[in-house]
Coordinates of C-alpha atoms in Angstrom, one line a residue:
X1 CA -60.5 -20.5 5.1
X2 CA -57.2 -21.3 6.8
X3 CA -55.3 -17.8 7.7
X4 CA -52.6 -17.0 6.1
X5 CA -48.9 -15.6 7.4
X6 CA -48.6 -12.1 7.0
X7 CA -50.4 -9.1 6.6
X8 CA -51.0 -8.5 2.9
X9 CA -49.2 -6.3 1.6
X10 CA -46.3 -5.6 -0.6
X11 CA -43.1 -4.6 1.4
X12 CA -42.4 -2.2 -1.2
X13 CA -45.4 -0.5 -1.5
X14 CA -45.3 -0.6 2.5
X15 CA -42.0 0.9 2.8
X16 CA -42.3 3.7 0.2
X17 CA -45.0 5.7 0.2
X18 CA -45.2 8.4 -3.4
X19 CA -46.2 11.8 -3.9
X20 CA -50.2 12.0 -5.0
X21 CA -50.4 13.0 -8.6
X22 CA -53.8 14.8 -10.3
X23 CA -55.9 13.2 -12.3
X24 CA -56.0 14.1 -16.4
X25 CA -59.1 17.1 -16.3
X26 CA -58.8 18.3 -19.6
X27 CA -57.5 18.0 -23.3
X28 CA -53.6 17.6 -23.5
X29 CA -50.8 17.9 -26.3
X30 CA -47.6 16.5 -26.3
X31 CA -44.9 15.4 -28.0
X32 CA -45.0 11.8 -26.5
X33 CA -47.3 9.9 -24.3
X34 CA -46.9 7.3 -22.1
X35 CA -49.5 5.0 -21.2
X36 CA -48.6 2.9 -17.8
X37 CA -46.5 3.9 -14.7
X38 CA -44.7 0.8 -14.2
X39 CA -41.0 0.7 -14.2
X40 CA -41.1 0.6 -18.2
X41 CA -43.4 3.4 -18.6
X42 CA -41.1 5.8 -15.8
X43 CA -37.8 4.7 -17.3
X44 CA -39.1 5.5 -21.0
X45 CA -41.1 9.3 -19.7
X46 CA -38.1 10.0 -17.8
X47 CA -35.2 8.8 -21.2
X48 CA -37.6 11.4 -23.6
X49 CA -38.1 14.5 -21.2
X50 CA -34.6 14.0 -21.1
X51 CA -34.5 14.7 -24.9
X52 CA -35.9 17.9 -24.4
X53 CA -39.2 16.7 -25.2
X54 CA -42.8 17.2 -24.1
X55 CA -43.8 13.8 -22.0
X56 CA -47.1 13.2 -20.7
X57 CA -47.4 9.9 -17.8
X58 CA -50.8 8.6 -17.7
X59 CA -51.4 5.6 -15.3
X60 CA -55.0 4.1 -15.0
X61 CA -54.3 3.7 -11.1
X62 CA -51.2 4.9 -9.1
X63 CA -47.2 5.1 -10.3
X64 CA -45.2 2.3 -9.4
X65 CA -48.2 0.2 -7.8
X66 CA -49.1 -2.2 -10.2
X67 CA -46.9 -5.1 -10.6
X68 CA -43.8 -2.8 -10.4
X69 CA -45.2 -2.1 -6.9
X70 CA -45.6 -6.3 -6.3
X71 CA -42.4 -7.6 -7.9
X72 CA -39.1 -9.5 -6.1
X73 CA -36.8 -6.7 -7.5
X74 CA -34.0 -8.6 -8.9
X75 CA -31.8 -6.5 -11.6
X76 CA -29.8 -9.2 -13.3
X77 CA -29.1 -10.7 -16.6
X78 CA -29.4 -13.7 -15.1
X79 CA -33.1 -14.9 -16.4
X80 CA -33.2 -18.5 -15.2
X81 CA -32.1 -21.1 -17.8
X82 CA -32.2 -19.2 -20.7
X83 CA -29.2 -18.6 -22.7
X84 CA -28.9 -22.1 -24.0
X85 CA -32.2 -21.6 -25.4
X86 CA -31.4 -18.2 -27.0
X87 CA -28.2 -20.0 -29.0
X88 CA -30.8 -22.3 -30.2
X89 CA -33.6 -20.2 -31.0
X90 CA -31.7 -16.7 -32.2
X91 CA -28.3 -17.9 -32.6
X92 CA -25.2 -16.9 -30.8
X93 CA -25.4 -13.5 -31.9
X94 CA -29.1 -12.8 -30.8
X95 CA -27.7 -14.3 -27.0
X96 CA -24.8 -12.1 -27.1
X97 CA -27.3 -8.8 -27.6
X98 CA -30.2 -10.1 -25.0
X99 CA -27.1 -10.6 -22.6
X100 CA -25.5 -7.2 -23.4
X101 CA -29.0 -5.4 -23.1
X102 CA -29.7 -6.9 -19.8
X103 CA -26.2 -6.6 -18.3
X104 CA -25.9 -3.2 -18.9
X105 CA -29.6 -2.2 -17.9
X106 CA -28.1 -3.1 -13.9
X107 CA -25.2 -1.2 -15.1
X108 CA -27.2 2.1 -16.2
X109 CA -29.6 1.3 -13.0
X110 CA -26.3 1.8 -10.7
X111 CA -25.2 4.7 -12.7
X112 CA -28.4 7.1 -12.9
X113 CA -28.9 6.1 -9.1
X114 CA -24.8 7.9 -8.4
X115 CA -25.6 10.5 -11.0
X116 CA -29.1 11.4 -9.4
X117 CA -28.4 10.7 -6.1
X118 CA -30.6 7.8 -5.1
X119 CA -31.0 5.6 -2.4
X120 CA -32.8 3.0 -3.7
X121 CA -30.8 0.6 -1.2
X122 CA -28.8 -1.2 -4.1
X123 CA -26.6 -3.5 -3.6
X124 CA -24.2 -5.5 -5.6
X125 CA -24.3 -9.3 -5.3
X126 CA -24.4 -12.7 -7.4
X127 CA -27.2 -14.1 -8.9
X128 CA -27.5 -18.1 -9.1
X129 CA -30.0 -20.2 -10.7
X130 CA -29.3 -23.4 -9.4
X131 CA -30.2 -27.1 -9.0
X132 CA -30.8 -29.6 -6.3
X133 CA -31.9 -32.7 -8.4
X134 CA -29.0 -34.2 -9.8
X135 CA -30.5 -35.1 -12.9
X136 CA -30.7 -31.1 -13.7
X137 CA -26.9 -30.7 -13.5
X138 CA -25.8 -31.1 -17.2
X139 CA -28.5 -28.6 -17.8
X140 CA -27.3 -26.3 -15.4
X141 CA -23.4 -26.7 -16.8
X142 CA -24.8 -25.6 -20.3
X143 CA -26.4 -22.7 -19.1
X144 CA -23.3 -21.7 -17.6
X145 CA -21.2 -22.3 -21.5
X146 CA -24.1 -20.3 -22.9
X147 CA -24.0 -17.6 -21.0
X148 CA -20.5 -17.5 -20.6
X149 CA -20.1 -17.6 -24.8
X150 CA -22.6 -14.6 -24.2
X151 CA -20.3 -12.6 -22.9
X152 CA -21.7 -13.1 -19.2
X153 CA -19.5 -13.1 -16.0
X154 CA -21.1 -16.9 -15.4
X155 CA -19.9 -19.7 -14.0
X156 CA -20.5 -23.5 -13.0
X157 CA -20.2 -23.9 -9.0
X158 CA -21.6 -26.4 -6.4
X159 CA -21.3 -24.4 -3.5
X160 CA -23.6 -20.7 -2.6
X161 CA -24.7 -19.0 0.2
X162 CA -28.1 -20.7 0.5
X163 CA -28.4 -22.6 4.2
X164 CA -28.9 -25.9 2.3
X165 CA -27.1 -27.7 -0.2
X166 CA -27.3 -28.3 -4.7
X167 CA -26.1 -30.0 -7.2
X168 CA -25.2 -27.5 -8.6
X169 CA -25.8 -23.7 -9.8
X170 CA -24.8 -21.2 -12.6
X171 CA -23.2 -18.0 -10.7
X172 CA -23.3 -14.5 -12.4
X173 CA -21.1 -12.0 -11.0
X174 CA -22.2 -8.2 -10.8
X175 CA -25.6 -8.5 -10.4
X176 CA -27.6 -6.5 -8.0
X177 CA -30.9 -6.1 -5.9
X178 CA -33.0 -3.1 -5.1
X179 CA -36.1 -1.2 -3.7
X180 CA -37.6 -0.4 -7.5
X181 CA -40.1 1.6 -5.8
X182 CA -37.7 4.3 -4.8
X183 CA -35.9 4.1 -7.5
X184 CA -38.7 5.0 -9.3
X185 CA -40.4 7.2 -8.0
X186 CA -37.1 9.1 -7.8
X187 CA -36.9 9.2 -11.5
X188 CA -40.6 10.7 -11.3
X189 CA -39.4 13.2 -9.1
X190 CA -36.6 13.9 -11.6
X191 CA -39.1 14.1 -14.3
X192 CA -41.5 16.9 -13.6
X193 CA -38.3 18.3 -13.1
X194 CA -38.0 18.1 -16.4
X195 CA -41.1 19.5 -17.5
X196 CA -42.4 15.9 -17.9
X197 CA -46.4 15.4 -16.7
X198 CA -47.4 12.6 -14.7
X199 CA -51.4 11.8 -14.2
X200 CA -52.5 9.2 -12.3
X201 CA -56.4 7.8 -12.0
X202 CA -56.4 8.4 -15.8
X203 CA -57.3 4.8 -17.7
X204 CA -57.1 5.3 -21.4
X205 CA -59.7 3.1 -23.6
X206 CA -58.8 4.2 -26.7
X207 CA -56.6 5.2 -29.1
X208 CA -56.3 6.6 -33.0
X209 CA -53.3 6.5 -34.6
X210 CA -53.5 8.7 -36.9
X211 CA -51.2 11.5 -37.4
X212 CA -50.7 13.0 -34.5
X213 CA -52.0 10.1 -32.5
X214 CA -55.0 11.1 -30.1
X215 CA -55.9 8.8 -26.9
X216 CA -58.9 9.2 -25.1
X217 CA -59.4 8.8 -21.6
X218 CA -62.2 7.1 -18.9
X219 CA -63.1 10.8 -18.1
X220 CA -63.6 12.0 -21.5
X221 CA -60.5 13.6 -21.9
X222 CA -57.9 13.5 -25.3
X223 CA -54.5 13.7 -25.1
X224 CA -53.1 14.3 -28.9
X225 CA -49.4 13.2 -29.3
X226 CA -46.7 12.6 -32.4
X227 CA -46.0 9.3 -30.4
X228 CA -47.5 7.3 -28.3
X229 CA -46.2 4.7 -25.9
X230 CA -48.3 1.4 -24.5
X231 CA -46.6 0.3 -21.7
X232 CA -49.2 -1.1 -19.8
X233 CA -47.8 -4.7 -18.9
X234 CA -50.3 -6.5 -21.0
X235 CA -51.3 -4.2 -23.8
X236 CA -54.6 -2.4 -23.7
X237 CA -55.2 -2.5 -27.1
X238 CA -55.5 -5.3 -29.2
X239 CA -54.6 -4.5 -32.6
X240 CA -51.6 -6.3 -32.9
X241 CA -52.7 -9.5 -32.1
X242 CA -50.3 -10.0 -29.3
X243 CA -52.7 -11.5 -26.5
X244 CA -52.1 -14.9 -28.8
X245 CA -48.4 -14.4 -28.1
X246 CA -48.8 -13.6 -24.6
X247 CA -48.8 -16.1 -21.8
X248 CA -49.6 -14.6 -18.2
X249 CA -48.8 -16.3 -15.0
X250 CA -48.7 -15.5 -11.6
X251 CA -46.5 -16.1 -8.5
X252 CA -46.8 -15.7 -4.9
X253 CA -44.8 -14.3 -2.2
X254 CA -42.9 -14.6 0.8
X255 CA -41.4 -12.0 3.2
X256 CA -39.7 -12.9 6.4
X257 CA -37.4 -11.3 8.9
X258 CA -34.5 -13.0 9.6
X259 CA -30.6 -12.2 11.5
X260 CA -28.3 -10.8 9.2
X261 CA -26.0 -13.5 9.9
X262 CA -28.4 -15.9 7.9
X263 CA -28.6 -14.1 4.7
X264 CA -27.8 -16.1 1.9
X265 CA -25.4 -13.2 0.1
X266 CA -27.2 -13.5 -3.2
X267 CA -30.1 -13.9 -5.8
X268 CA -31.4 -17.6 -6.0
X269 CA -33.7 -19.3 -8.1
X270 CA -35.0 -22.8 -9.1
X271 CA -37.0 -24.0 -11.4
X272 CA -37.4 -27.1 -9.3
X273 CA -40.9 -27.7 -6.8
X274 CA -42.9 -25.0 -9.1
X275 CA -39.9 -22.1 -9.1
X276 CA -38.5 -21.2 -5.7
X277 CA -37.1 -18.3 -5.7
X278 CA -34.9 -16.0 -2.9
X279 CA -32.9 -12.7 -2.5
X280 CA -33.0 -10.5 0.9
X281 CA -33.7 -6.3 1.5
X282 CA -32.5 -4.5 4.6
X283 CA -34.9 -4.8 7.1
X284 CA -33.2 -2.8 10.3
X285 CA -30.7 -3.3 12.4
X286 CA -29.5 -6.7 12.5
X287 CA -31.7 -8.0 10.3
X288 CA -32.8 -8.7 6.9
X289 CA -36.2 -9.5 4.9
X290 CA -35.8 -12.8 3.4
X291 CA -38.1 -12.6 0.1
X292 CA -39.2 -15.8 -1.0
X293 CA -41.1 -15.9 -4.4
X294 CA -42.9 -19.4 -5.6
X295 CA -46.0 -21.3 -6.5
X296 CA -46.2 -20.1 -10.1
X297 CA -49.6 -20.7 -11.6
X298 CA -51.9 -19.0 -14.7
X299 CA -54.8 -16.3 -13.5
X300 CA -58.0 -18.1 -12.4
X301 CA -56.5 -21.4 -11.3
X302 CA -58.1 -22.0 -8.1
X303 CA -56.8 -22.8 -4.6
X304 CA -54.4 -19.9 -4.2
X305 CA -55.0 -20.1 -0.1
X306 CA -53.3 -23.8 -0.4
X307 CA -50.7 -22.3 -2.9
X308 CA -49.8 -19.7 0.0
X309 CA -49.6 -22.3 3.2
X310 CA -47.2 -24.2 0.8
X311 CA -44.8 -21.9 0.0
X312 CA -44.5 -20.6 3.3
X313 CA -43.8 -24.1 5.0
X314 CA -40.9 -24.0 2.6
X315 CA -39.7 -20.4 3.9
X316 CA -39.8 -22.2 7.7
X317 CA -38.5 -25.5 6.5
X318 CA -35.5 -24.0 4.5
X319 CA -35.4 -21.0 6.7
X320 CA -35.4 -22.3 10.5
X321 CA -36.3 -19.0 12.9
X322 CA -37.9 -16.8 9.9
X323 CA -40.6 -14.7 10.9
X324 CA -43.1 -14.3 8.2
X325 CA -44.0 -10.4 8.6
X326 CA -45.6 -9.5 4.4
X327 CA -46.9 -11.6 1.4
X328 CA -48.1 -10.4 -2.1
X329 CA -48.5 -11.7 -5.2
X330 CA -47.0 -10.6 -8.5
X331 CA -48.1 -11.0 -12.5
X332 CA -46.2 -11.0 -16.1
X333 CA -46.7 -12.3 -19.3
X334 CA -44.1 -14.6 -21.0
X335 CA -44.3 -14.4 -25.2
X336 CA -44.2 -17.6 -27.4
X337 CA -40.2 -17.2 -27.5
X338 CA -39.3 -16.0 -24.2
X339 CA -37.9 -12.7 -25.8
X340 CA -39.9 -9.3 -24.7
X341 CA -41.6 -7.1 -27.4
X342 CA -40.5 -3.6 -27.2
X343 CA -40.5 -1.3 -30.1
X344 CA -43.2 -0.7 -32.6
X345 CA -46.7 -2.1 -32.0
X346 CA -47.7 -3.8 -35.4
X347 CA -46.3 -4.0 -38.6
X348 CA -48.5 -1.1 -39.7
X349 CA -47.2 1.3 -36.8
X350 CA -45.3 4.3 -37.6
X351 CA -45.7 6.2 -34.3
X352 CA -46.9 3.5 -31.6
X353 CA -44.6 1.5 -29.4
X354 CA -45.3 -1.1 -27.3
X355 CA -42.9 -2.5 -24.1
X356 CA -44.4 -6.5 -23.1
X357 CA -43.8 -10.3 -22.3
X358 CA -41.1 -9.6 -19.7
X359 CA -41.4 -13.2 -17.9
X360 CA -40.9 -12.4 -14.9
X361 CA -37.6 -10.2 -15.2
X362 CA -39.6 -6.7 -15.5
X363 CA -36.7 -5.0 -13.9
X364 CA -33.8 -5.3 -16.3
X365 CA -36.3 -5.3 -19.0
X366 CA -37.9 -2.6 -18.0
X367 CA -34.8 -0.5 -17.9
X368 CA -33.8 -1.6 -21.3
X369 CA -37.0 -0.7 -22.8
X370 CA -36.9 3.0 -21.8
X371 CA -33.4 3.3 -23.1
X372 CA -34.7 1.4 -26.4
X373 CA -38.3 3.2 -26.8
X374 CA -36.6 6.6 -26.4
X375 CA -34.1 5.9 -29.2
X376 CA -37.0 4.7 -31.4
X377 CA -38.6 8.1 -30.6
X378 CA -35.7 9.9 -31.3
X379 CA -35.2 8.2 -34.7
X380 CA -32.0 5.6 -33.6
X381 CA -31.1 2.0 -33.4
X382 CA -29.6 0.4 -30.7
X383 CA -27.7 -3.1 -31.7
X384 CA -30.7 -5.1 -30.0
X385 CA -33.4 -3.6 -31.5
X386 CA -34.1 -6.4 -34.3
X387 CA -34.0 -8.6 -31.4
X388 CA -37.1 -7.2 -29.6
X389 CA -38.9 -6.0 -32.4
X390 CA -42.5 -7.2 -31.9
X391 CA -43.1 -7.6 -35.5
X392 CA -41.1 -10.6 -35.7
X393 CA -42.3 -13.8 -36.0
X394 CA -41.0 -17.0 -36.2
X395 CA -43.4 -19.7 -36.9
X396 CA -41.3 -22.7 -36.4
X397 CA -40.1 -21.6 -33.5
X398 CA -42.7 -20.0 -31.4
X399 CA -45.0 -23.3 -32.8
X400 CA -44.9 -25.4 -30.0
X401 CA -45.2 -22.7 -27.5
X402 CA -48.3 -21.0 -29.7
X403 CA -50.3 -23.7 -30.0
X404 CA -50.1 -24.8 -25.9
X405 CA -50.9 -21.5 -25.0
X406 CA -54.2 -21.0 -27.6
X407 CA -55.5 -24.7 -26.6
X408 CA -55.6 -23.5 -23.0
X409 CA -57.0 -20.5 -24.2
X410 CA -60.0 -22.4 -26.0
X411 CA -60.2 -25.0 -23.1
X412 CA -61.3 -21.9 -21.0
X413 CA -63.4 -20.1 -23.3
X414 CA -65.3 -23.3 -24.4
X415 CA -64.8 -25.6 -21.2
X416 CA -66.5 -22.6 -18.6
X417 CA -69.6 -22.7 -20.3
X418 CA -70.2 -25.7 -20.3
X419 CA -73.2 -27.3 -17.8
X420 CA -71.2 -27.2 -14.8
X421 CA -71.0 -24.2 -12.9
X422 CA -68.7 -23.3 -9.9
X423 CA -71.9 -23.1 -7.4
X424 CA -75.1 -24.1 -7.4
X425 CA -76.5 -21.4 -6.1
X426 CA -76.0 -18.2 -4.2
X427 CA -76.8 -19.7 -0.9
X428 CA -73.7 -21.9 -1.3
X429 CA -71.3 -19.6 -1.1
X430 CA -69.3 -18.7 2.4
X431 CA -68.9 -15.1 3.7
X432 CA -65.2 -14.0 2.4
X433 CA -65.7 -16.2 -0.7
X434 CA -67.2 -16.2 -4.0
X435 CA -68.1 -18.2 -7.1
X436 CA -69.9 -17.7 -10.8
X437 CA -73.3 -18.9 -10.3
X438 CA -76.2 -19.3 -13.0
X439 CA -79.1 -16.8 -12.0
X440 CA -82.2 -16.5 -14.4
X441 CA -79.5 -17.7 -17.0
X442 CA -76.9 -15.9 -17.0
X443 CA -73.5 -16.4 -15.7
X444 CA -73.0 -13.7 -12.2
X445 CA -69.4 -13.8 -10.6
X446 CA -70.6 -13.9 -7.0
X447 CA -68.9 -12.2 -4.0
X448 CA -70.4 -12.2 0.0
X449 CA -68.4 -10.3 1.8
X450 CA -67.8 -10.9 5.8
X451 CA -71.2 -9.1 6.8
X452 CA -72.8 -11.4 4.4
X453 CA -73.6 -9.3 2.2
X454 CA -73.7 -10.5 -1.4
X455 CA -72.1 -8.4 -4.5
X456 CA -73.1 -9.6 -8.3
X457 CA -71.1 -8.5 -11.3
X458 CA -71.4 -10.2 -14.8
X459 CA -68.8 -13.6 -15.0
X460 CA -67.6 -12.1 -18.3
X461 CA -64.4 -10.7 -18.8
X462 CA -64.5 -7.2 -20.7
X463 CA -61.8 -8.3 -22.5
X464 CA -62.8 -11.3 -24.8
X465 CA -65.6 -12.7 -23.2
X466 CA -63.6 -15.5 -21.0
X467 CA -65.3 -16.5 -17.9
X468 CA -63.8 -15.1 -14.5
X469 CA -62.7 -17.3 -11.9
X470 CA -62.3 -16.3 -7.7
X471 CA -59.1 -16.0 -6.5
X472 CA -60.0 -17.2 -2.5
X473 CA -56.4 -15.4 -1.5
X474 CA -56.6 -12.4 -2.7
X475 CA -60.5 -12.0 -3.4
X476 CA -60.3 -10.9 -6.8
X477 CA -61.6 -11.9 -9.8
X478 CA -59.6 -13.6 -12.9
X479 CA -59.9 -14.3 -16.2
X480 CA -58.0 -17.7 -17.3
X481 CA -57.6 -17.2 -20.8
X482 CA -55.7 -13.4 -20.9
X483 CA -55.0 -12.7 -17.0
X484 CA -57.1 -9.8 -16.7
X485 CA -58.1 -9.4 -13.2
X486 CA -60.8 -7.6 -11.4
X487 CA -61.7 -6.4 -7.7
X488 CA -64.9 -8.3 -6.1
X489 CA -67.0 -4.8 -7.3
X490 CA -66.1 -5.3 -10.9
X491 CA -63.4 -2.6 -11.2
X492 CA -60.6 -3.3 -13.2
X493 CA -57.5 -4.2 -11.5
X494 CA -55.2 -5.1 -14.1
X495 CA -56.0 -5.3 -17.7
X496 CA -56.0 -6.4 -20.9
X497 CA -59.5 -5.6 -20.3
X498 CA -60.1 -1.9 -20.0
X499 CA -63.4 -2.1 -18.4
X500 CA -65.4 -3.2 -15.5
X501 CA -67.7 -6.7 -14.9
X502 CA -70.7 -4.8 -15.3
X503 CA -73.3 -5.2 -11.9
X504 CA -75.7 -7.7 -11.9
X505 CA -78.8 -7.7 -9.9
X506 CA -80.0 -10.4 -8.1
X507 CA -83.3 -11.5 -7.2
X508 CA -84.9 -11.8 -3.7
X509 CA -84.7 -15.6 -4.4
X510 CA -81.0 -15.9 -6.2
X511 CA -80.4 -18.5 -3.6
X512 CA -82.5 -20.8 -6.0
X513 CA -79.9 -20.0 -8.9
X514 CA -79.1 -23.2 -10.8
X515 CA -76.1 -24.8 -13.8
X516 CA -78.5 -25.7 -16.1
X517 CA -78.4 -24.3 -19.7

């Protein structure tokens, strides 16, 4: 395997290390718990205990390291090309209130930070999702109308910071870029000051929603609640269907130093060669991180390793003299419309709230959906909350997009059990690489590890049954059809799926494992 650039690591989880929180021992009642510790599931804990409120944080692993700890940090309204597709699909008034939502979510994120103190190194600059193709200009001048008629400060330009030229670009003023991780785990900080609760290593596998709701923890623990709160990226709990409205997708990236004097002075992104997208962090003196974030592909597709090498000859080819010091990759799910779900989990749901399907803009969204949860909670509207109700449906509209996504879906969960196999036996596969093999027939995601050593799990996803694929990168398992992902043990490392491959033994002679059947 060719070695990548970079040690492999996020530079935000890097550069900010959090306080340890205990692990859930024992039964628990509260007013409101929140399940996940990702930007949505601190910004809702920390809008309730500020309520007056009793608040309870439960993450499965550790506060602001999931894919809050792996994401580019960009807080902007500015979501690619997407407000000409909001006029069309929700009208002019559901663009005006996405726009609104998101715009002042960097607002409120620059206001708590002054009130609280916070120095989550934000800055204030333009975003610009641009063009270099000139075929994609009209398109980029309607995005610009649209959001403009939204009420955004957006305009059409042909000229931006970046060190090579476009056709052109949609600019939005008064955007800005952060460290989200501590930001975050200020507002943690802020919130046992509160009286709020925060347990981490505490994965919840079930829930009752009865009244008062009662979760139930990995350790055997119960936490009772009037409301609960799923905010767990991709919801742990299936009840309301929405894994057929959710599409995940992952993206790698890039950091690399660079002299101040090159920094592009702004937020960037393409949709052009597989989404390139750029912003920059402080990175000491006289000189900045350049964060490049790319390659955007579903969970389970192979070749990541090639994915990596070609995003980061862009990063040297665009960016002459940058040093490639970090690279990570980040996850989130998109729904059928391209508008998150955040408010009440299923059409039966009277105290159960969901936050999901950011597409890759978790931070604004994530803001807004702690403001919006808490007023839920606390019994109010806010003018957008018809807009990301997750009840809604819109069959004509989300058709298209529905139907692609299940038909992958069934392509995986029919097409990976078919003959072929992804080795032919145990024997085939490399130190630092693994595969799903057949062995006394059944399917065993396979792992050998540097020493040689050779780790068996079962190849079916907890979730639904999907066969895992190896991720050669990051040497993880995936599942293709819901994104679930798992470490080369079996643990889970991100869910749907709320438990772990199960170990398979092999025999003394699994190098003899075969496809057939």
């Amino acid at each position: 395997m060719t070695q990548l650039p970079g040690s492999y690591e996020s530079y935000w989880m890097e550069s900010a290390a959090g306080a340890d929180h205990p692990a859930l021992t024992a039964d628990l009642d509260v007013d409101v718990a929140v399940v996940g510790g990702g930007i949505a599931g601190i910004c809702t804990a920390w809008e309730v205990a500020r309520t007056g409120r009793s608040v309870a944080l439960l993450e499965a692993d550790r506060i602001a390291a999931g894919v809050t700890g792996y994401t580019t940090a960009k807080l902007s309204s500015q979501h690619g090309l997407i407000y000409a597709q909001l006029q069309k699909s929700f009208g002019a008034e559901g663009a005006r209130m996405y726009a609104r939502s998101q715009q002042e979510a960097v607002e409120y994120v620059a206001e708590v930070s002054a009130q609280l103190g916070i120095d989550c190194e934000l800055e204030r600059v333009p975003a610009y999702a641009y063009a270099e193709s000139s075929e994609q200009v009209d398109q980029i001048r309607a995005e610009a109308e649209a959001a403009r008629d939204a009420g955004l400060p957006a305009s059409f330009v042909t000229e931006t910071g970046l060190p090579y030229p476009v056709a052109g670009a949609v600019r939005f003023e008064d955007q800005a870029q952060f460290h989200p991780r501590k930001y975050l785990l200020a507002l943690a900080s802020d919130l046992l000051g509160r009286g709020g609760q925060i347990f981490e290593r505490t994965r919840v596998v079930s829930l009752d929603e009865g009244e008062p709701c009662r979760l139930t923890t990995e350790g055997g623990s119960t936490v009772t609640a009037r409301d609960v709160v799923v905010a767990t990226h991709y919801p742990v709990f299936d009840r309301a269907m929405l894994f057929a409205r959710l599409e995940p997708s992952r993206e790698l990236v890039i950091a690399a130093s660079v002299p101040a004097e090159h920094d592009p002075h702004g937020m960037y992104i393409t949709q052009e060669q597989n989404t390139r997208s750029v912003r920059t962090a402080p990175y000491g003196e006289g000189r900045r991180l350049l964060i490049i974030t790319g390659e955007k592909f579903k969970p389970g597709v192979g070749d990541v390793s090639r994915r990596y090498e070609q995003l980061a000859a862009w990063t040297r080819d665009r960016f002459p003299g940058a040093t490639i010091t970090h690279r990570w990759a980040a996850q989130d799910n998109t729904t059928t419309d391209r508008v998150p779900y955040v408010g009440r989990f299923h059409p039966g749901a009277k105290h159960v709230y969901v936050a999901t399907g950011y597409g890759a803009w978790g931070m604004s969204n994530g803001v807004m959906s702690g403001r919006l949860l808490a007023a839920h909670i606390s019994g109010e509207e806010l003018p957008w909350s018809g807009l990301y109700d997750p009840r809604r449906l819109h069959p004509l509209r989300e058709a298209p997009s529905l139907l692609k996504l299940q038909a992958s879906v069934v392509k995986h969960f029919v097409g990976d059990r078919l003959p072929a196999s992804h080795a032919d036996s145990v024997e085939d596969i490399a130190p630092g690489t693994g595969a799903v093999v057949r062995v006394e027939g059944r399917r065993c995601a396979v792992y050998r590890d540097e020493d040689g050593a050779v780790h068996a799990v079962s190849a079916r996803c907890t979730h639904l049954g999907c066969i895992v694929h190896f991720n050669d990168a990051e040497r993880a398992w995936e599942c293709p059809c819901h994104g679930s992902r798992f470490a080369t043990d079996g643990t889970v490392v991100q869910g749907p799926a709320n438990r772990p491959l199960e170990p398979r033994p092999l025999p003394t002679d699994a190098g003899d494992g075969d496809r057939s059947g």
